[in-house]
Structures are given as C-alpha cells and as structure tokens.
C-alpha positions as a printed NumPy array, in Angstrom:
array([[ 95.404,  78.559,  75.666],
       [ 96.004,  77.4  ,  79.628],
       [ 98.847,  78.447,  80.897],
       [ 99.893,  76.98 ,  84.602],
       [101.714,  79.288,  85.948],
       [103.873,  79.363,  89.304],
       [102.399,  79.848,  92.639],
       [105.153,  82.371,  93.512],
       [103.59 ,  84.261,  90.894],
       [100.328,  84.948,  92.68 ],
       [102.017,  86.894,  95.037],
       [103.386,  89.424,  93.393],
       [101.81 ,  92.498,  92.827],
       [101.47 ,  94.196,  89.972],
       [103.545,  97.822,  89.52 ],
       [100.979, 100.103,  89.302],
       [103.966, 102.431,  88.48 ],
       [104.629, 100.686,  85.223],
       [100.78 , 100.284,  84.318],
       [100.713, 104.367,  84.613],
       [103.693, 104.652,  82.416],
       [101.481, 103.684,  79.473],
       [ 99.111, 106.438,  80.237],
       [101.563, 109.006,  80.908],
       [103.202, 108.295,  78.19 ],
       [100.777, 109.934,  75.924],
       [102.414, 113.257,  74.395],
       [ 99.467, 115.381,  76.164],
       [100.379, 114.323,  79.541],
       [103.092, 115.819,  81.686],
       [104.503, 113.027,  83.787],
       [105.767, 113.63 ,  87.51 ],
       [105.215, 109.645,  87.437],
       [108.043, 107.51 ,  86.643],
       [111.505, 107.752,  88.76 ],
       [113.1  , 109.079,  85.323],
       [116.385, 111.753,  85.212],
       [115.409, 114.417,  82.665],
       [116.515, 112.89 ,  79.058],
       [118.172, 116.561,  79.079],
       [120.494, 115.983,  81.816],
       [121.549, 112.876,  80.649],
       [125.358, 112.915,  79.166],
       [124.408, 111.649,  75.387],
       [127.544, 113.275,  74.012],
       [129.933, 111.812,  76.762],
       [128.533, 108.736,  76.33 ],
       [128.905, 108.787,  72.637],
       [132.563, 109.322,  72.459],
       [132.884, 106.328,  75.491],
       [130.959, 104.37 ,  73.051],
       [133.079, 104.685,  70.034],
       [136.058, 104.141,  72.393],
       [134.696, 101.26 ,  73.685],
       [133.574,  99.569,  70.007],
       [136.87 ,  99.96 ,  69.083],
       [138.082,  97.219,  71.639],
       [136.901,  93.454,  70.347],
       [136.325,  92.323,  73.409],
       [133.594,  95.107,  74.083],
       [131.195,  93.078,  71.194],
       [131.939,  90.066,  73.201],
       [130.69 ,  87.957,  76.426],
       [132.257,  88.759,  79.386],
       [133.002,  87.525,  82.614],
       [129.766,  86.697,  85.14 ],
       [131.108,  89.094,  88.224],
       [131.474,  91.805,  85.684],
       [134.597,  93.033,  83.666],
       [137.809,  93.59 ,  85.78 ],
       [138.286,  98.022,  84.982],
       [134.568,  98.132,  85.913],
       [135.029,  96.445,  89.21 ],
       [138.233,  98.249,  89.71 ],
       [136.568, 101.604,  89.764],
       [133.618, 100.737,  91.522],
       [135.615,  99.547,  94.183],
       [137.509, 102.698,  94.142],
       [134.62 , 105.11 ,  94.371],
       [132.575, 102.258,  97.432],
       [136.013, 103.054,  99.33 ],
       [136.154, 106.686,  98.962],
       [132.294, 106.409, 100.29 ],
       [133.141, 104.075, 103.133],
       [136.392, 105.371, 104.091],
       [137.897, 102.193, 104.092],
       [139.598, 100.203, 101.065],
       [137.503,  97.984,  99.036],
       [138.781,  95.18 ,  96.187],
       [137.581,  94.938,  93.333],
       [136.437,  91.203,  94.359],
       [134.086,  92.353,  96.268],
       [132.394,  93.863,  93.333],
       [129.683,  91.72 ,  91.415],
       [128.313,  93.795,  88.034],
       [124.743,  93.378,  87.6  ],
       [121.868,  94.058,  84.811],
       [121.016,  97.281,  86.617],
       [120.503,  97.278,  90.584],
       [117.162,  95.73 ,  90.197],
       [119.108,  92.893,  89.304],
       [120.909,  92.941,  92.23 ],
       [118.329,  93.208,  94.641],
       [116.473,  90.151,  92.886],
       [119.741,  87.926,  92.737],
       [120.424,  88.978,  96.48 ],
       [116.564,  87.342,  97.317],
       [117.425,  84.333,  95.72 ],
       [120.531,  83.921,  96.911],
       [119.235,  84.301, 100.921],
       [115.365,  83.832, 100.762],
       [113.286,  80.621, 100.859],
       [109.258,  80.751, 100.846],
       [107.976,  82.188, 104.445],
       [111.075,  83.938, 105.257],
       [110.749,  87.282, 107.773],
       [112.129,  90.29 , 105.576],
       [111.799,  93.86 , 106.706],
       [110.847,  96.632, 104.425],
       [110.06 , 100.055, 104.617],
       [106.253, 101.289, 104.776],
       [105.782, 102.535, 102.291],
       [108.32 , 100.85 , 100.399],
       [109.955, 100.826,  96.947],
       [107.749,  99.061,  94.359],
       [110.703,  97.183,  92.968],
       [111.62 ,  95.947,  96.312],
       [108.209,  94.552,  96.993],
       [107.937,  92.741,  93.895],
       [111.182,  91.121,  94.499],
       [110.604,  89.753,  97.781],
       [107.037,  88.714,  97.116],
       [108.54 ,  86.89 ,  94.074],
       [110.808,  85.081,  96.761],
       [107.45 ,  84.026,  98.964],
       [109.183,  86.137, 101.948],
       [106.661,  87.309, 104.389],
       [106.733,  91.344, 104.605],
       [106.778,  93.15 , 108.066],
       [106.724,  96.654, 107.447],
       [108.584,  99.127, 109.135],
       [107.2  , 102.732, 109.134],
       [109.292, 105.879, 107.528],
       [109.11 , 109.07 , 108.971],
       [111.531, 112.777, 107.636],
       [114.435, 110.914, 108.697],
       [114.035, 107.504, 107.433],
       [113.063, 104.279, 108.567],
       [111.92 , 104.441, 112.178],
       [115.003, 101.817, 113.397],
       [113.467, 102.44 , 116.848],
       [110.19 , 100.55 , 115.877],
       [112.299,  97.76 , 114.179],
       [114.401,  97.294, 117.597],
       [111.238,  96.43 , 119.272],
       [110.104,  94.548, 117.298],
       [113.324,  92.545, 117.088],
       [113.551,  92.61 , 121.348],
       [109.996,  90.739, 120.556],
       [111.328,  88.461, 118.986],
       [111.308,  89.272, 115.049],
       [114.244,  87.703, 112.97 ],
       [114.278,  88.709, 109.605],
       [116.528,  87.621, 106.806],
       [116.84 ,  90.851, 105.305],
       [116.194,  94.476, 106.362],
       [115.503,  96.322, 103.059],
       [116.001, 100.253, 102.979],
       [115.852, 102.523, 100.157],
       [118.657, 104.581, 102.842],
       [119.365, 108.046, 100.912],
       [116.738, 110.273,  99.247],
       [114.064, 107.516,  99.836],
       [111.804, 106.09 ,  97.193],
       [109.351, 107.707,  97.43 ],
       [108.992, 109.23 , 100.372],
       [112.159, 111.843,  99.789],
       [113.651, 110.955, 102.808],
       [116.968, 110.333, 104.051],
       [118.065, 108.136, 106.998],
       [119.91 , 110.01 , 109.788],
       [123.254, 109.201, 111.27 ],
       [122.416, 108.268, 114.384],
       [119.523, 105.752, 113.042],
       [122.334, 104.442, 109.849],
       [124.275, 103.203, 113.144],
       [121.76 , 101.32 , 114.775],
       [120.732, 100.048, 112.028],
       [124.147,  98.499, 111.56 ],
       [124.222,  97.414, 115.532],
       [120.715,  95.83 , 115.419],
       [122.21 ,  94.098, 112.405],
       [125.04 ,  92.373, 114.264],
       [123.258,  91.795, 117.567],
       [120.563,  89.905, 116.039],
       [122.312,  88.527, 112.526],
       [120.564,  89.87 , 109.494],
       [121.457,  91.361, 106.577],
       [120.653,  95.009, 105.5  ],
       [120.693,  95.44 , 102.005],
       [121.392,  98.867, 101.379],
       [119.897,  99.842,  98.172],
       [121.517, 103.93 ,  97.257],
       [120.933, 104.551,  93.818],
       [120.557, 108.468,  94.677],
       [123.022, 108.939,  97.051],
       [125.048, 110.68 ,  94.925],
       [122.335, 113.033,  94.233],
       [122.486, 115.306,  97.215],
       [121.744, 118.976,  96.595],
       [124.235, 121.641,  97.121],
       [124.822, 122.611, 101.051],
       [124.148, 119.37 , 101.964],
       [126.923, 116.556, 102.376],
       [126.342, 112.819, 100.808],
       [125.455, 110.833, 103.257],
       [127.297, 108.05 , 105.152],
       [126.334, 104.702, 103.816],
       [124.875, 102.604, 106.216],
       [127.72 , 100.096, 105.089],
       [130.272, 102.453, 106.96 ],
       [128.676, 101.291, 110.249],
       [129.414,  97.521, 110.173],
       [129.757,  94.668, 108.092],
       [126.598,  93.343, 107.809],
       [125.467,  95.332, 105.052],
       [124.991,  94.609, 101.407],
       [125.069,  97.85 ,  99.15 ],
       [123.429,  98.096,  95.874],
       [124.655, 100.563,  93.112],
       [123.58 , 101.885,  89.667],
       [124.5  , 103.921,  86.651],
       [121.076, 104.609,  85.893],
       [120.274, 108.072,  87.917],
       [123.614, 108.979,  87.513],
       [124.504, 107.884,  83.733],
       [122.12 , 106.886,  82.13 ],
       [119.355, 104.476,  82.375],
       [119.771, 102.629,  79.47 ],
       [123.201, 101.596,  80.184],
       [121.778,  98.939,  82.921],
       [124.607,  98.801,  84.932],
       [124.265,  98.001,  88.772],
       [126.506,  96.349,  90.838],
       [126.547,  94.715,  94.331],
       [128.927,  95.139,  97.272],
       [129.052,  92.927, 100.233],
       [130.275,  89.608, 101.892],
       [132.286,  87.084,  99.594],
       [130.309,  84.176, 100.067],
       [127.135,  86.208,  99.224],
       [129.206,  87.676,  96.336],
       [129.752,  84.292,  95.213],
       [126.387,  82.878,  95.727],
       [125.174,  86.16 ,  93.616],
       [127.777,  84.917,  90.272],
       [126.23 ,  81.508,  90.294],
       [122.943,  82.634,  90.029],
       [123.956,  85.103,  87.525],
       [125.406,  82.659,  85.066],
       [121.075,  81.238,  85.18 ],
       [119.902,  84.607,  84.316],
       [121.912,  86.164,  81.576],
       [125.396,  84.837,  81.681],
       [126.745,  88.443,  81.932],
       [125.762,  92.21 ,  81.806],
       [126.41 ,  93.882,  78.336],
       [130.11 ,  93.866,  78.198],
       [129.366,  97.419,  76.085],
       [127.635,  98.905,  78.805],
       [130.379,  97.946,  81.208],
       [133.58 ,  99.722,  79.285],
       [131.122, 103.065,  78.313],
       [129.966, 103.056,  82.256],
       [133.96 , 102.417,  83.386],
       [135.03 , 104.913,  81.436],
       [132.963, 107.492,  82.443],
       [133.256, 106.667,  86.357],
       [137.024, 106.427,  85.76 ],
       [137.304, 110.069,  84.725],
       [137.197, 111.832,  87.655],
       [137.274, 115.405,  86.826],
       [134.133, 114.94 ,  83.868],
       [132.438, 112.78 ,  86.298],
       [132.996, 115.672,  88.94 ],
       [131.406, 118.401,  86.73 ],
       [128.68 , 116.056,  85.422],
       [127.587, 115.111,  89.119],
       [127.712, 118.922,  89.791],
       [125.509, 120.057,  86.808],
       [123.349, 117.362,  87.626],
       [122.612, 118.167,  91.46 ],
       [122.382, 121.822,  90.523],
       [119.692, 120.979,  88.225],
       [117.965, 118.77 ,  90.527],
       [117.889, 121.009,  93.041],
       [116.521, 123.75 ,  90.751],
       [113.504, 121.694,  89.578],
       [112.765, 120.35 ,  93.315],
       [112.764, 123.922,  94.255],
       [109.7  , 124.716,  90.971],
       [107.643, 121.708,  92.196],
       [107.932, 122.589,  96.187],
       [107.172, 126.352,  95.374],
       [104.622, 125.817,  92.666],
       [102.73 , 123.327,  95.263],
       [102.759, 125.534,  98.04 ],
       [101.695, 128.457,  95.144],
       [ 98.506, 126.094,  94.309],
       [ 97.512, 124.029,  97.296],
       [ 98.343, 125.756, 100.013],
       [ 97.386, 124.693, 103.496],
       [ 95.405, 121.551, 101.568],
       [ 98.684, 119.509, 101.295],
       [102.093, 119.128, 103.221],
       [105.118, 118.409, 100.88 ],
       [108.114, 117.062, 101.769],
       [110.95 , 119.337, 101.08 ],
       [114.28 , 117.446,  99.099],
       [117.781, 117.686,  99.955],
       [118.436, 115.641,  97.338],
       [117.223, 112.298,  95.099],
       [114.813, 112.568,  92.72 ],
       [111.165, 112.517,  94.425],
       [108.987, 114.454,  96.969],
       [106.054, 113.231,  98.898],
       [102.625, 115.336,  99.114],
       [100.014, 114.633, 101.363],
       [ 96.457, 115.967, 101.477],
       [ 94.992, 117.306, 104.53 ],
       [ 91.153, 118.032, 103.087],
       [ 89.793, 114.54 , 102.371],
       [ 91.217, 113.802,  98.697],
       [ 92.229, 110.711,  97.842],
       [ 95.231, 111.08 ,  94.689],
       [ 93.948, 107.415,  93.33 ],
       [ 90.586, 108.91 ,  92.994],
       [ 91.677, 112.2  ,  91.632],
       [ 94.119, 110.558,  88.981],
       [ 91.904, 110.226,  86.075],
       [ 90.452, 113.231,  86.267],
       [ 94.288, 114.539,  86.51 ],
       [ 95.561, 113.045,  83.906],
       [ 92.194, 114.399,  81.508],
       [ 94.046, 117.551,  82.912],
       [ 96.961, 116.371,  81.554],
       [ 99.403, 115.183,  84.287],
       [100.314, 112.029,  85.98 ],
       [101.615, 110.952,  89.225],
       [101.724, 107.302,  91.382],
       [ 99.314, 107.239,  94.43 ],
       [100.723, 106.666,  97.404],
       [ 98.461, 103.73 ,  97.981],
       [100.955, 102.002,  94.91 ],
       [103.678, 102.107,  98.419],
       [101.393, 100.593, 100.894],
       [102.621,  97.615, 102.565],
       [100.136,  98.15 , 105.735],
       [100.149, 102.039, 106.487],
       [ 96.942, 104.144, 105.022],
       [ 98.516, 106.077, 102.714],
       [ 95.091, 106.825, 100.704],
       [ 96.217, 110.736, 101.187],
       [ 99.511, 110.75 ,  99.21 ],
       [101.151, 111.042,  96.401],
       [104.484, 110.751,  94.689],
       [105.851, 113.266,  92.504],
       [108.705, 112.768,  90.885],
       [110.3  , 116.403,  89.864],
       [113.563, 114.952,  88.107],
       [111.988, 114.472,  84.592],
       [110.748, 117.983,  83.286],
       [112.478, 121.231,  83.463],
       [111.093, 124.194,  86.284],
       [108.526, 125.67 ,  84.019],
       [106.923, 122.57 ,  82.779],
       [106.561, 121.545,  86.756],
       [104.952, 124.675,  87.211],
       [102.458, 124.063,  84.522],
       [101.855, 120.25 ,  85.884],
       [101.284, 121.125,  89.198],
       [ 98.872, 124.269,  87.574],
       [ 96.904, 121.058,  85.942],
       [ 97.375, 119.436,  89.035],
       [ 95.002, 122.253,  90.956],
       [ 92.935, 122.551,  88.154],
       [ 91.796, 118.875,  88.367],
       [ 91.907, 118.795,  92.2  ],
       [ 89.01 , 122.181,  91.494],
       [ 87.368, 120.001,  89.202],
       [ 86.606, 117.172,  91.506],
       [ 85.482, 119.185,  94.576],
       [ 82.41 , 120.812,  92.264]])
C-alpha cells in the first residue's frame, strides 16, 4: 500500500536513541543508553498506596479538565515559586502528557514552517525532532562545561539573528552533563528581552543535583521571557507521564487549545498519584535525597571506572548532578563505529554523532550512568575497554 505522507515529515530525523533501545534491550546487554532512572530507585511502593488513594476518588477514573486538574496545578505552582522566589498561580500551570508534550505543544503554538529557532549543539534528540516536525530552521549554538555559549548567541543576534525560540536543556544538560552558569542564565534572560524571543527552559533534572552542590537558579528567575518545562518522570516515575508547562498566559492558553486536538487531557490517574506525592513534602524530601545520593554514587563508578580503563584515551565530563556524562576520545575512535562491536561485548551507549546539529562530534559518546547500580557500571565500562581492545587489533 501507498501511503502519502506529510512533507513536515521528511524532516524529521529519526531517534537513533530509540532505534538502540531495541538492541539494548536484549537481556545480555548492559545499557548506559537510554536517559532511564534505575527501576530500583523508583518509589513503586509510594506510588502504590497514592494509587489506591487516588482509585478510591470517582473522579480519578474520569476525564479531566484540559489545563490539568486544579491540586496538581496547585502544587506545581507551589514548588515553580519556591524555585523562582517569587509567587506563582496555579493558572499559570498547564499539565501535559509528559514534558515532551510540552515542548511539542509549545512549537505549535509559536512556530510556522521556516521559523529561526536556536538550539543547543549538540542538542537534545527530543528537542530536535520537535522543531524539525514544526519546519523551523535550526541554528545551533555550541555548549561548552558551563552550558550554552550565550556569548556566541549574542553575536549572532547583534548580526542580526531573530529566533522564535531559544531552546536549552539549562541544568545537567542532555547529554552533554552540563549545567548553565549564573552569569550566562542572566544573559540569557537579557538577550531575551532586548531582542523578543522566547527561551523555553526545558529542567527535567534540575532537581537532581548531587550533594554539595546547590540546585540551580532557573533561567526563569532572570526575566519573564521564559517558558519552563517540568516532569515527573526523572523524579517519579516515568510511567506516570506527567509534565507540565509554566509561562505567559496567552501562551498558556494557546497551549490548552491545542491540547483539547491531541488527547483532550492527561490521565486524570496520573495527575492525583503525581499530586499526591509532590504535595507531601517531608516523603518527597527524603525521596529526592535518596535519589541524589544514589545518583551521585553511580556517577562517581562510571567516572572512576572510565578513568580506571581508558585513561589518557578519553576525557569525561565529571557530573554534579542529572543523569548523563559525556566521554570523548582523544586516539582516533569513532563510538558509532565501535558500537557494534560494543554491544557483541555486551553494552550499549548513543554516539554523540545522534546530538549533532552542525558540530563534529564523531569522538563522543553519551553514557547515561542513572540506570544500573555501581558494580554493573563497572562491569559495562570493563566491556566497554574490552571492545575498544578489540577494534584497535
């Protein structure tokens, strides 16, 4: 059968991500691959007894409203304020079908074919697909250890550039690991009034920092140009697919309507388990805790393994939070050629060519560190060497 499909659709690239999922999946194979939290470290029993809370109410089994129910917005808004340090309603809140929702309603809402949007090089795979979807032409921005290089975008701007959107991935990057500084989360905020975009803000691991460090500042803080995007998923639980939206009201609004064309409403479920668990403070507390502890132990394996097995044939980015660390070799090997013989070794990982929007980034690789407990990192990254041996005989 012919099937016509949509010129929009030619754009858009396919996740190379998702394709290695299938592969990595097999039982053989330890993944540092997909952006997954550890099944281990997610709450299952906390979630269960939200869950039979929740059931008990009729209205959980039922549709609810487009923007999201009103105790989910409530303490959304409360935690955005406590993060921006100023109040937020609950209004200002729109619910989404996890925060890849968001960032695909938000590209809707403000994009038409051939629109300038900015995005980070290299740049979240989720992102890209999004705005290609949208026919937006890309005009990547390099990232360097502390984020996207606003300097280079405020040339580029003073040459004239006017984007729609400035897209930036702003704590604990994905997947370069890094986080954008202070000073640079301030520009980016000026540049953003001066010239009259739109930076959408997408944090979904900025709760995530490791102990010693503080969370960082949303960019949001800065100005009001700035639309954040939220999620349950690396803090919760994936499968909840909860996200949410913060930002201007008319966006907000523009966001509902085209909600209502997509799935009428999130999971009404999903919403009163998520509330719930964001609305108790001192479990939530702990949880967050437990979790950055353990995050922090199982960047620590992978970093020290690394260094243990590569030596002065890589550099590795070292976490201070998030979920992902970025390794580059320095002796000529390519990751995208050395990934099937890796994963014959058992172990997966995305090459960093899967990020490129116009940088050569033929020399990295993503390794996600969050999935698999210390000593199964060390024996991935031991597979890792053994495979890298294997191709230079």
């Amino acid at each position: 059968m012919t099937i016509t499909l949509s010129t929009r659709l030619h754009d858009v690239r396919g996740s190379a991500i998702r394709d290695l999922l299938a592969l990595t999946a097999r039982p053989e194979v330890i993944s540092l691959a997909g952006g997954l939290p550890g099944t281990d470290l997610l709450p299952r029993e906390r979630i269960a007894q939200a869950l039979a809370t929740a059931v008990a109410d009729p209205a959980a089994v039922q549709y609810g409203e487009t923007a999201g129910l009103r105790p989910l917005r409530e303490v959304v808004a409360e935690h955005e304020s406590e993060r921006l340090g100023r109040t937020m309603a609950a209004e200002a809140v729109v619910v989404t079908s996890g925060s890849q929702q968001a960032l695909d309603l938000v590209a809707r809402a403000l994009l038409d074919p051939g629109d300038p949007v900015v995005v980070e090089d290299p740049v979240y795979v989720g992102a890209l697909q999004v705005f290609q979807a949208a026919g937006a032409t890309l005009h990547p921005v390099p990232v360097d250890a502390d984020g996207m290089a606003v300097d280079v975008l405020a040339d580029r701007l003073a040459a004239g550039l006017r984007p729609r959107l400035v897209h930036t991935v702003s704590s604990f990057h994905n997947p370069r690991g890094a986080t954008l500084s202070p000073p640079r989360r301030a520009y980016l905020a000026e540049l953003a009034e001066r010239y009259g975009f739109l930076v959408v803000e997408d944090d979904p691991y900025g709760l995530l920092a490791f102990d010693g460090h503080p969370l960082p500042t949303p960019v949001a803080a800065h100005g009001d140009r700035v639309v954040r995007l939220g999620s349950a998923s690396k803090v919760l639980a994936p499968a909840l697919r909860v996200g949410w939206l913060t930002g201007p009201a008319p966006l907000c609004a523009a966001v509902e309507r085209l909600k209502q064309c997509t799935d009428l409403c999130t999971s009404s479920l999903t919403q009163l388990v998520t509330a719930e668990l964001l609305a108790d403070h001192a479990w939530f507390d702990a949880h967050l805790d437990r979790l950055r502890a353990a995050l922090h132990d199982r960047a620590g394996a992978l970093t020290g393994a690394v260094a243990g097995v590569f030596g002065d044939a890589v550099t590795c980015s070292v976490p201070t939070g998030g979920m992902f660390c970025w390794l580059e070799f320095t002796d000529g090997t390519r990751p995208a050629d050395l990934l099937p013989t890796a994963l014959d070794h058992g172990v997966g990982y995305v090459p960093g060519t899967a990020f490129a929007v116009g940088q050569d980034l033929s020399a990295a690789a993503r390794l996600c560190y969050a999935s698999n407990p210390p000593a199964e990192l060390h024996t991935a990254v031991e597979r890792l060497g053994a495979a890298w041996g294997a191709s230079a005989t």
